[in-house]
PDB file of C-alpha atoms in Angstrom:
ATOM      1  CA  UNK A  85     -18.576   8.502  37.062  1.00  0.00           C
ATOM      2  CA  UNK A  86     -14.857   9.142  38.098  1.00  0.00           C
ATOM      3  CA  UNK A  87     -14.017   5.827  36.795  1.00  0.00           C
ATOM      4  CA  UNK A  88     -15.667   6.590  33.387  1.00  0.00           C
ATOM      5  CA  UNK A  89     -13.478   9.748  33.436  1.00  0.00           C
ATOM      6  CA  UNK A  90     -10.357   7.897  34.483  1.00  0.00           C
ATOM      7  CA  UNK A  91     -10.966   5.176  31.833  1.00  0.00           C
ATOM      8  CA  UNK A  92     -11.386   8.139  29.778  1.00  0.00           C
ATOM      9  CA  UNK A  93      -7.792   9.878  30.197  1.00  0.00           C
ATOM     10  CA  UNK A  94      -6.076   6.574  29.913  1.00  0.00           C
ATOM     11  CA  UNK A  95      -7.777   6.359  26.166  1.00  0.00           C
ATOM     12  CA  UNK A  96      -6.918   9.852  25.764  1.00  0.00           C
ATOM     13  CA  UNK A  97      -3.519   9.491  26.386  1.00  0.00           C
ATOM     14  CA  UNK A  98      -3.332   6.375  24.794  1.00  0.00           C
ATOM     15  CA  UNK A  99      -4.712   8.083  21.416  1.00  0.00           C
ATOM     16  CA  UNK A 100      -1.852  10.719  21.687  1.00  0.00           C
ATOM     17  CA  UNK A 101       1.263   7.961  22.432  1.00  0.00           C
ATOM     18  CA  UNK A 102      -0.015   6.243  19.087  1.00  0.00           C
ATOM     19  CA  UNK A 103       0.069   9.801  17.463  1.00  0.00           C
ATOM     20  CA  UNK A 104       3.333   9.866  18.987  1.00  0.00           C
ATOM     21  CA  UNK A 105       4.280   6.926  17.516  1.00  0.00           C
ATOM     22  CA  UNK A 106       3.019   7.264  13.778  1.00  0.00           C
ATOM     23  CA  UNK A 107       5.126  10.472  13.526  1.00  0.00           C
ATOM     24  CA  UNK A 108       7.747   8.756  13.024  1.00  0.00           C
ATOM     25  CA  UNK A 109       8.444   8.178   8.946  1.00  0.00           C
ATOM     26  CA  UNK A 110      10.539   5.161  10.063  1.00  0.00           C
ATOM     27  CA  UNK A 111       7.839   3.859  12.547  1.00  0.00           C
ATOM     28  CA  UNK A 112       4.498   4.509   9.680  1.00  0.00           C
ATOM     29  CA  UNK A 113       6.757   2.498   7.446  1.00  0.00           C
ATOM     30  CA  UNK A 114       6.912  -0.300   9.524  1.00  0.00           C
ATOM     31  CA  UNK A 115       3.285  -0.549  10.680  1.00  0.00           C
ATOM     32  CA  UNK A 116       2.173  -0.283   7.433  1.00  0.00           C
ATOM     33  CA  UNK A 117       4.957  -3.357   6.118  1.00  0.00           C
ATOM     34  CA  UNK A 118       3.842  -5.838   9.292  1.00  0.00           C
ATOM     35  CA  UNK A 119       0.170  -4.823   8.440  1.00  0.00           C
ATOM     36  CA  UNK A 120       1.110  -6.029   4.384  1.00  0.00           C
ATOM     37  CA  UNK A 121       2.846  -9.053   5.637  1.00  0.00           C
ATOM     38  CA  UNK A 122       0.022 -10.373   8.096  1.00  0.00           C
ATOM     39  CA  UNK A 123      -2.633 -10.128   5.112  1.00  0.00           C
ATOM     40  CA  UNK A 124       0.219 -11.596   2.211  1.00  0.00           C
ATOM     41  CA  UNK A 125       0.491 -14.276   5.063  1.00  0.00           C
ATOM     42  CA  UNK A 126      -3.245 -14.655   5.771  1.00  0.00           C
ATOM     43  CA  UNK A 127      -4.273 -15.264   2.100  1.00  0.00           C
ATOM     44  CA  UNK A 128      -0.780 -16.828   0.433  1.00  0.00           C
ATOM     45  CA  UNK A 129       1.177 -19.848   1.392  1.00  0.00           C
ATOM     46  CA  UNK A 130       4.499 -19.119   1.938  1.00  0.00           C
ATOM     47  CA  UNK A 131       5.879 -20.722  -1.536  1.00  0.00           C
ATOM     48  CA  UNK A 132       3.365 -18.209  -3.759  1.00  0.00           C
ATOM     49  CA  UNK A 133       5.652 -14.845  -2.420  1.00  0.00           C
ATOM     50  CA  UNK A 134       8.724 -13.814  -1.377  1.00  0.00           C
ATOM     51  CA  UNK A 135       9.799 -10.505   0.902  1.00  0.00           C
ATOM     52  CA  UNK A 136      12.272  -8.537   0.474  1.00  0.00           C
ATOM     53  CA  UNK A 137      13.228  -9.373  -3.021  1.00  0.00           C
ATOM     54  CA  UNK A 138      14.808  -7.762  -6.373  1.00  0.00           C
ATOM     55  CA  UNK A 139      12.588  -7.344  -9.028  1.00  0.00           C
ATOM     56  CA  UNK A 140      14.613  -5.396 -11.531  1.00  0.00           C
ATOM     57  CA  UNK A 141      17.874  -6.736 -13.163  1.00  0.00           C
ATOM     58  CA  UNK A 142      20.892  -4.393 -11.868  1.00  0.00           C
ATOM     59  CA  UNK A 143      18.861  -2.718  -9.032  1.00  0.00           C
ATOM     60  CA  UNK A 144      20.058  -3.527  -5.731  1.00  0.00           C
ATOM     61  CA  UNK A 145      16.512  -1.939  -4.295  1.00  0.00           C
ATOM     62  CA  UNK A 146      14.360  -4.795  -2.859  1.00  0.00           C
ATOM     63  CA  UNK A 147      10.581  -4.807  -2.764  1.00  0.00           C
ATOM     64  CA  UNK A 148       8.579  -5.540   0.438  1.00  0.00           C
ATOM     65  CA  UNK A 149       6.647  -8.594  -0.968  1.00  0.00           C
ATOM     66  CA  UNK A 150       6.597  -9.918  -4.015  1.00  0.00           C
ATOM     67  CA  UNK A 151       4.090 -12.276  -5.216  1.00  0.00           C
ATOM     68  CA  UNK A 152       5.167 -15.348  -7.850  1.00  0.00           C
ATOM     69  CA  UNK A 153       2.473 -15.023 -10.487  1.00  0.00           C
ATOM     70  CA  UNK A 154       2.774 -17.956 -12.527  1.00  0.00           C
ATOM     71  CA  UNK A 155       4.431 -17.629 -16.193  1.00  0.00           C
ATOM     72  CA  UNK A 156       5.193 -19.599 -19.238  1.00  0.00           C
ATOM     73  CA  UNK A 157       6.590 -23.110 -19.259  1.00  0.00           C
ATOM     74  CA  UNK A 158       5.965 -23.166 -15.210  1.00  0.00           C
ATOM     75  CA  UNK A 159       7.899 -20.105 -14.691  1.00  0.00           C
ATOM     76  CA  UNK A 160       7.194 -17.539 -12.645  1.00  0.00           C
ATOM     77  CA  UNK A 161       7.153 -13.331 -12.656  1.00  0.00           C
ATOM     78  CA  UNK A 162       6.651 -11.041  -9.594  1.00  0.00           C
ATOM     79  CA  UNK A 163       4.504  -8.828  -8.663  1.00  0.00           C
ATOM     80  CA  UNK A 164       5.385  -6.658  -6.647  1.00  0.00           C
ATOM     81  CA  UNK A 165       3.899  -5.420  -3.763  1.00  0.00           C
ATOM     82  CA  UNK A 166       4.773  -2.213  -1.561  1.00  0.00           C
ATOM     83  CA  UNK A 167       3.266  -0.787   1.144  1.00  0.00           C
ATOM     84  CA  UNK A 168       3.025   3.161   1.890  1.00  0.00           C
ATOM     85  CA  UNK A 169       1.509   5.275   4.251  1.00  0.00           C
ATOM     86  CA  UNK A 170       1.658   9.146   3.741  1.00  0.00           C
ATOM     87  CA  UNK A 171       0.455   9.555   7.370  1.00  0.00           C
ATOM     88  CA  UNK A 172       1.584  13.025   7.777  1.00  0.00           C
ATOM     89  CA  UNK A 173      -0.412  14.458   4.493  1.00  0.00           C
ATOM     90  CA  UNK A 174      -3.163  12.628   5.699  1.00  0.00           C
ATOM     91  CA  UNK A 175      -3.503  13.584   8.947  1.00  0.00           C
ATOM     92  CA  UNK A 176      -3.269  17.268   7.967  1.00  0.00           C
ATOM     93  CA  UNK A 177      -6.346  16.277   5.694  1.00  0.00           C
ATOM     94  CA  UNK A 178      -8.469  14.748   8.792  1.00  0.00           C
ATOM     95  CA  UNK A 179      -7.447  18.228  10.714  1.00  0.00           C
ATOM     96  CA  UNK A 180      -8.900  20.366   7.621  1.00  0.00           C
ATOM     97  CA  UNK A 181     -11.911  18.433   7.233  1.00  0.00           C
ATOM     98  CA  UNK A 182     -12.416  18.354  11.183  1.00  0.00           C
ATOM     99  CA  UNK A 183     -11.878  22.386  11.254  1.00  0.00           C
ATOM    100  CA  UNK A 184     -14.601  22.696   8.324  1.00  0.00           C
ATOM    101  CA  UNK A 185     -11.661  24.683   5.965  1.00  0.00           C
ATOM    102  CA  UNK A 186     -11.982  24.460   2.660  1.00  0.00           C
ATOM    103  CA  UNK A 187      -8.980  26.077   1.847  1.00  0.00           C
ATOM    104  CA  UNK A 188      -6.934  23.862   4.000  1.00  0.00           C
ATOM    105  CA  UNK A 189      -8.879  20.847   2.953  1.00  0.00           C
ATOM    106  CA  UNK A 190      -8.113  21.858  -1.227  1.00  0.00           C
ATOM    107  CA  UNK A 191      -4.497  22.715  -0.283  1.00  0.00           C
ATOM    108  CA  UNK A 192      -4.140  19.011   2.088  1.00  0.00           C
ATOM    109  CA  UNK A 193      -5.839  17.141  -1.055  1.00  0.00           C
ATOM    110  CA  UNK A 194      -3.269  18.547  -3.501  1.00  0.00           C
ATOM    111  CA  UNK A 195      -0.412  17.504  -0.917  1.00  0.00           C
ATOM    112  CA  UNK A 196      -1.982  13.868  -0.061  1.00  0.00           C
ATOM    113  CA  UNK A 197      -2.457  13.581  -4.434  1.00  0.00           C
ATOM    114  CA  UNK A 198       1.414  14.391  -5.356  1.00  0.00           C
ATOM    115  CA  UNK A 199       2.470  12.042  -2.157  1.00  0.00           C
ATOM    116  CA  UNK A 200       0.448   9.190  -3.666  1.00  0.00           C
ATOM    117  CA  UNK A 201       1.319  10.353  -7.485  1.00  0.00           C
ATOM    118  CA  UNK A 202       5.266  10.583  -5.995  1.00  0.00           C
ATOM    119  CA  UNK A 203       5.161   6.774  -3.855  1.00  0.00           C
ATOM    120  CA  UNK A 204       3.313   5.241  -7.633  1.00  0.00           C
ATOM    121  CA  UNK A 205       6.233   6.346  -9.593  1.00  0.00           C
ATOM    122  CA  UNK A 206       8.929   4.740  -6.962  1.00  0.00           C
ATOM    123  CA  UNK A 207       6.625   1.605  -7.253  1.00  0.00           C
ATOM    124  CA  UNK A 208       7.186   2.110 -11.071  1.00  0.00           C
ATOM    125  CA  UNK A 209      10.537   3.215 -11.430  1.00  0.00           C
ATOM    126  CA  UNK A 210      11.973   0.732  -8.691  1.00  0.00           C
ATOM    127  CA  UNK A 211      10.080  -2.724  -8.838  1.00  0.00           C
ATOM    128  CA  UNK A 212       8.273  -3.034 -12.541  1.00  0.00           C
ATOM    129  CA  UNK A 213      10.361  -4.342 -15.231  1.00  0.00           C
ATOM    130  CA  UNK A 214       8.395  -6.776 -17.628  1.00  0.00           C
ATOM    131  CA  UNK A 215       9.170  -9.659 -18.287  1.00  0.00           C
ATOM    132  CA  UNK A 216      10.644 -10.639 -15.147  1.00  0.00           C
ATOM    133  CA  UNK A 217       7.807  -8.653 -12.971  1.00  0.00           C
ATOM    134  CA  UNK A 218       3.865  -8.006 -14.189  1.00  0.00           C
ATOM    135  CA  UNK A 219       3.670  -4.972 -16.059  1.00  0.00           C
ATOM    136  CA  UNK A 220       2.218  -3.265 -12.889  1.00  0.00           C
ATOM    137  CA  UNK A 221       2.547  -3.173  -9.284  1.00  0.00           C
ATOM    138  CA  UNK A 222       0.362  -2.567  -6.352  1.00  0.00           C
ATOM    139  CA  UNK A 223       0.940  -0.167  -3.606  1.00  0.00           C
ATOM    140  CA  UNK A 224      -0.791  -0.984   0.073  1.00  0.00           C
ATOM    141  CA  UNK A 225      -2.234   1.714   1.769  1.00  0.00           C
ATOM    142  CA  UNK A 226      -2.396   0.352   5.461  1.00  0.00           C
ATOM    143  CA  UNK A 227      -5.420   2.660   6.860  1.00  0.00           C
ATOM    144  CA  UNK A 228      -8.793   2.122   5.231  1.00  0.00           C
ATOM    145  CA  UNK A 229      -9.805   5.736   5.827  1.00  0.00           C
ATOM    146  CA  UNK A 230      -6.387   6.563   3.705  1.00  0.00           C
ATOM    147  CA  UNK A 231      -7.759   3.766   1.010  1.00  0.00           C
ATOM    148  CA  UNK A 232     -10.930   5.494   0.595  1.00  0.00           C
ATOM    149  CA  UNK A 233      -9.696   9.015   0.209  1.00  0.00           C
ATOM    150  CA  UNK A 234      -7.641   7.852  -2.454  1.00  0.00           C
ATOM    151  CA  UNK A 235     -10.179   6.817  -4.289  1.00  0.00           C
ATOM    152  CA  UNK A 236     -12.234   9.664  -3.523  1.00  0.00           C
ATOM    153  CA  UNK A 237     -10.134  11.804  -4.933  1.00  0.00           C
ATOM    154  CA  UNK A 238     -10.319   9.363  -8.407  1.00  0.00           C
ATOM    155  CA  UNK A 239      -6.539   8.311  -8.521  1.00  0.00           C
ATOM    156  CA  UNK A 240      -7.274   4.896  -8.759  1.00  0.00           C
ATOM    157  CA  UNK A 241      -7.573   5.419 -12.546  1.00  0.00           C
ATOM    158  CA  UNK A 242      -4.565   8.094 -12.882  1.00  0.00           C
ATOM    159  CA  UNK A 243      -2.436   5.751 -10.867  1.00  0.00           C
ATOM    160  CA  UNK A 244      -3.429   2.734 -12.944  1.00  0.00           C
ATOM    161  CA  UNK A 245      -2.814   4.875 -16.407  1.00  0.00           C
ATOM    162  CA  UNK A 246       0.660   6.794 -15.761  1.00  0.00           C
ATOM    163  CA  UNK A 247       2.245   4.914 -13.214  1.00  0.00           C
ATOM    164  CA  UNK A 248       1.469   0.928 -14.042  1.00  0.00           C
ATOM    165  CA  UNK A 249       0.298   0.454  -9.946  1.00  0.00           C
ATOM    166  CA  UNK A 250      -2.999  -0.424  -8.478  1.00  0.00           C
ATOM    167  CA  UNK A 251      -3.923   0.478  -5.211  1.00  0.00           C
ATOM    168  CA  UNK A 252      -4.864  -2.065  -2.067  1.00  0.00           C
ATOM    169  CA  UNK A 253      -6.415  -1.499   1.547  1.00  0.00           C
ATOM    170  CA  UNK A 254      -6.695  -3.477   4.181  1.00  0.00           C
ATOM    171  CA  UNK A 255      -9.868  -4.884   3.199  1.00  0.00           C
ATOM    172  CA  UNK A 256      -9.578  -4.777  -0.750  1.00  0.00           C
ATOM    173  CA  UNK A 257      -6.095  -6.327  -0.716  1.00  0.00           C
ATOM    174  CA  UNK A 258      -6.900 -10.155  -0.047  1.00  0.00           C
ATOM    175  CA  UNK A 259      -9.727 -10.186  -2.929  1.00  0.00           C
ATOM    176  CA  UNK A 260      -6.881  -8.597  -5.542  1.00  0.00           C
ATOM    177  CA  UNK A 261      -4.538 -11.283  -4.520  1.00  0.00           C
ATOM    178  CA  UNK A 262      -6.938 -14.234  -5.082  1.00  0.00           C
ATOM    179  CA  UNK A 263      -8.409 -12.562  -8.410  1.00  0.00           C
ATOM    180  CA  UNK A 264      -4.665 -11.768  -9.374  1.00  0.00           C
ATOM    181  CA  UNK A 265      -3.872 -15.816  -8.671  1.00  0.00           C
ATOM    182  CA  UNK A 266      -7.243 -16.836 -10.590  1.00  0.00           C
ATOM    183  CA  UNK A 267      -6.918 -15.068 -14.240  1.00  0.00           C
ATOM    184  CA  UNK A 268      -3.017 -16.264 -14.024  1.00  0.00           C
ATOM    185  CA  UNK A 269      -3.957 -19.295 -14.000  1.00  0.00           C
ATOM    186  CA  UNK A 270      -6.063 -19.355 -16.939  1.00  0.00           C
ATOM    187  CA  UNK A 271      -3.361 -16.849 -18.762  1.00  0.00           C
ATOM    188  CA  UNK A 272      -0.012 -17.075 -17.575  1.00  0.00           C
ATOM    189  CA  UNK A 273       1.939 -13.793 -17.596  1.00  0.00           C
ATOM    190  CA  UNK A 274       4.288 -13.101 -20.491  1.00  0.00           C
TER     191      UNK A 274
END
């Protein structure tokens, strides 16, 4: 029993150094751009992407990952690829719903929706610019639970229609990749 306890604390503590940890803006960013690069990695070869690239003629703001969709005359456009993780919004959502509050859970939902509204227009504004990129981008959400609420609150289509950006979890990102690669190659991007 005392070792079940013990075992216990050490996960305890363990759960609040990784809280710790994903506090930090700086810190979420990174997990969530490793996280991206280990999947583009997983399901690309190294010559169908690029990191850290320009996507927009006189912007000197690069893009996490980029993947080379293939164009016209064996040319190539991006698509870019960013990854965001509005941890902080979110986790104030998990608190509501795990204090039963539906005024904080209405009031966290309306925060978590302008976050995701606000990182799909950076995506947009900073990364899209047909016809050197698709005409849309997709923005990786790194924590499936984050995924899912984002579609549960229906922004997959609002994002899609105002903002040009599709959204990717953990799980759904390697399936949009490979049905991404597939329809280019029966219509290359113009």
């Amino acid at each position: 029993v005392y070792t079940g306890l013990g075992e216990m604390k050490t996960l305890a503590n363990g759960v609040g150094d990784l809280k710790k940890v994903l506090s930090n803006v700086k810190t979420r960013g990174i997990v969530g751009e490793y996280q991206l690069g280990a999947l583009i990695d997983d399901i690309l070869t190294r010559d169908q992407f690029e990191e850290n690239v320009i996507t927009k003629k006189g912007s000197t703001t690069r893009v996490e990952y980029a993947i080379k969709m293939p164009g016209e005359d064996g040319s190539f456009v991006y698509l870019p690829v960013d990854s965001k993780f509005p941890g902080d919004v979110y986790a104030q959502l998990v608190d509501a719903y795990d204090a039963g509050d539906p005024a904080a859970i209405a009031a966290a939902q309306a925060m978590l929706t302008t976050r995701i509204k606000g990182c799909a227009k950076d995506i947009r504004d900073k990364y899209i610019d047909p016809p050197n990129t698709t005409d849309f981008g997709i923005m990786f959400l790194p924590f499936e639970g984050l995924y899912a609420e984002v579609v549960r609150l229906g922004l997959v289509e609002v994002l899609q229609r105002q903002y040009k950006v599709n959204i990717a979890g953990p799980r759904p990102l390697p399936p949009c990749s490979t049905a991404c690669r597939w329809a280019s190659a029966r219509s290359p991007f113009r």
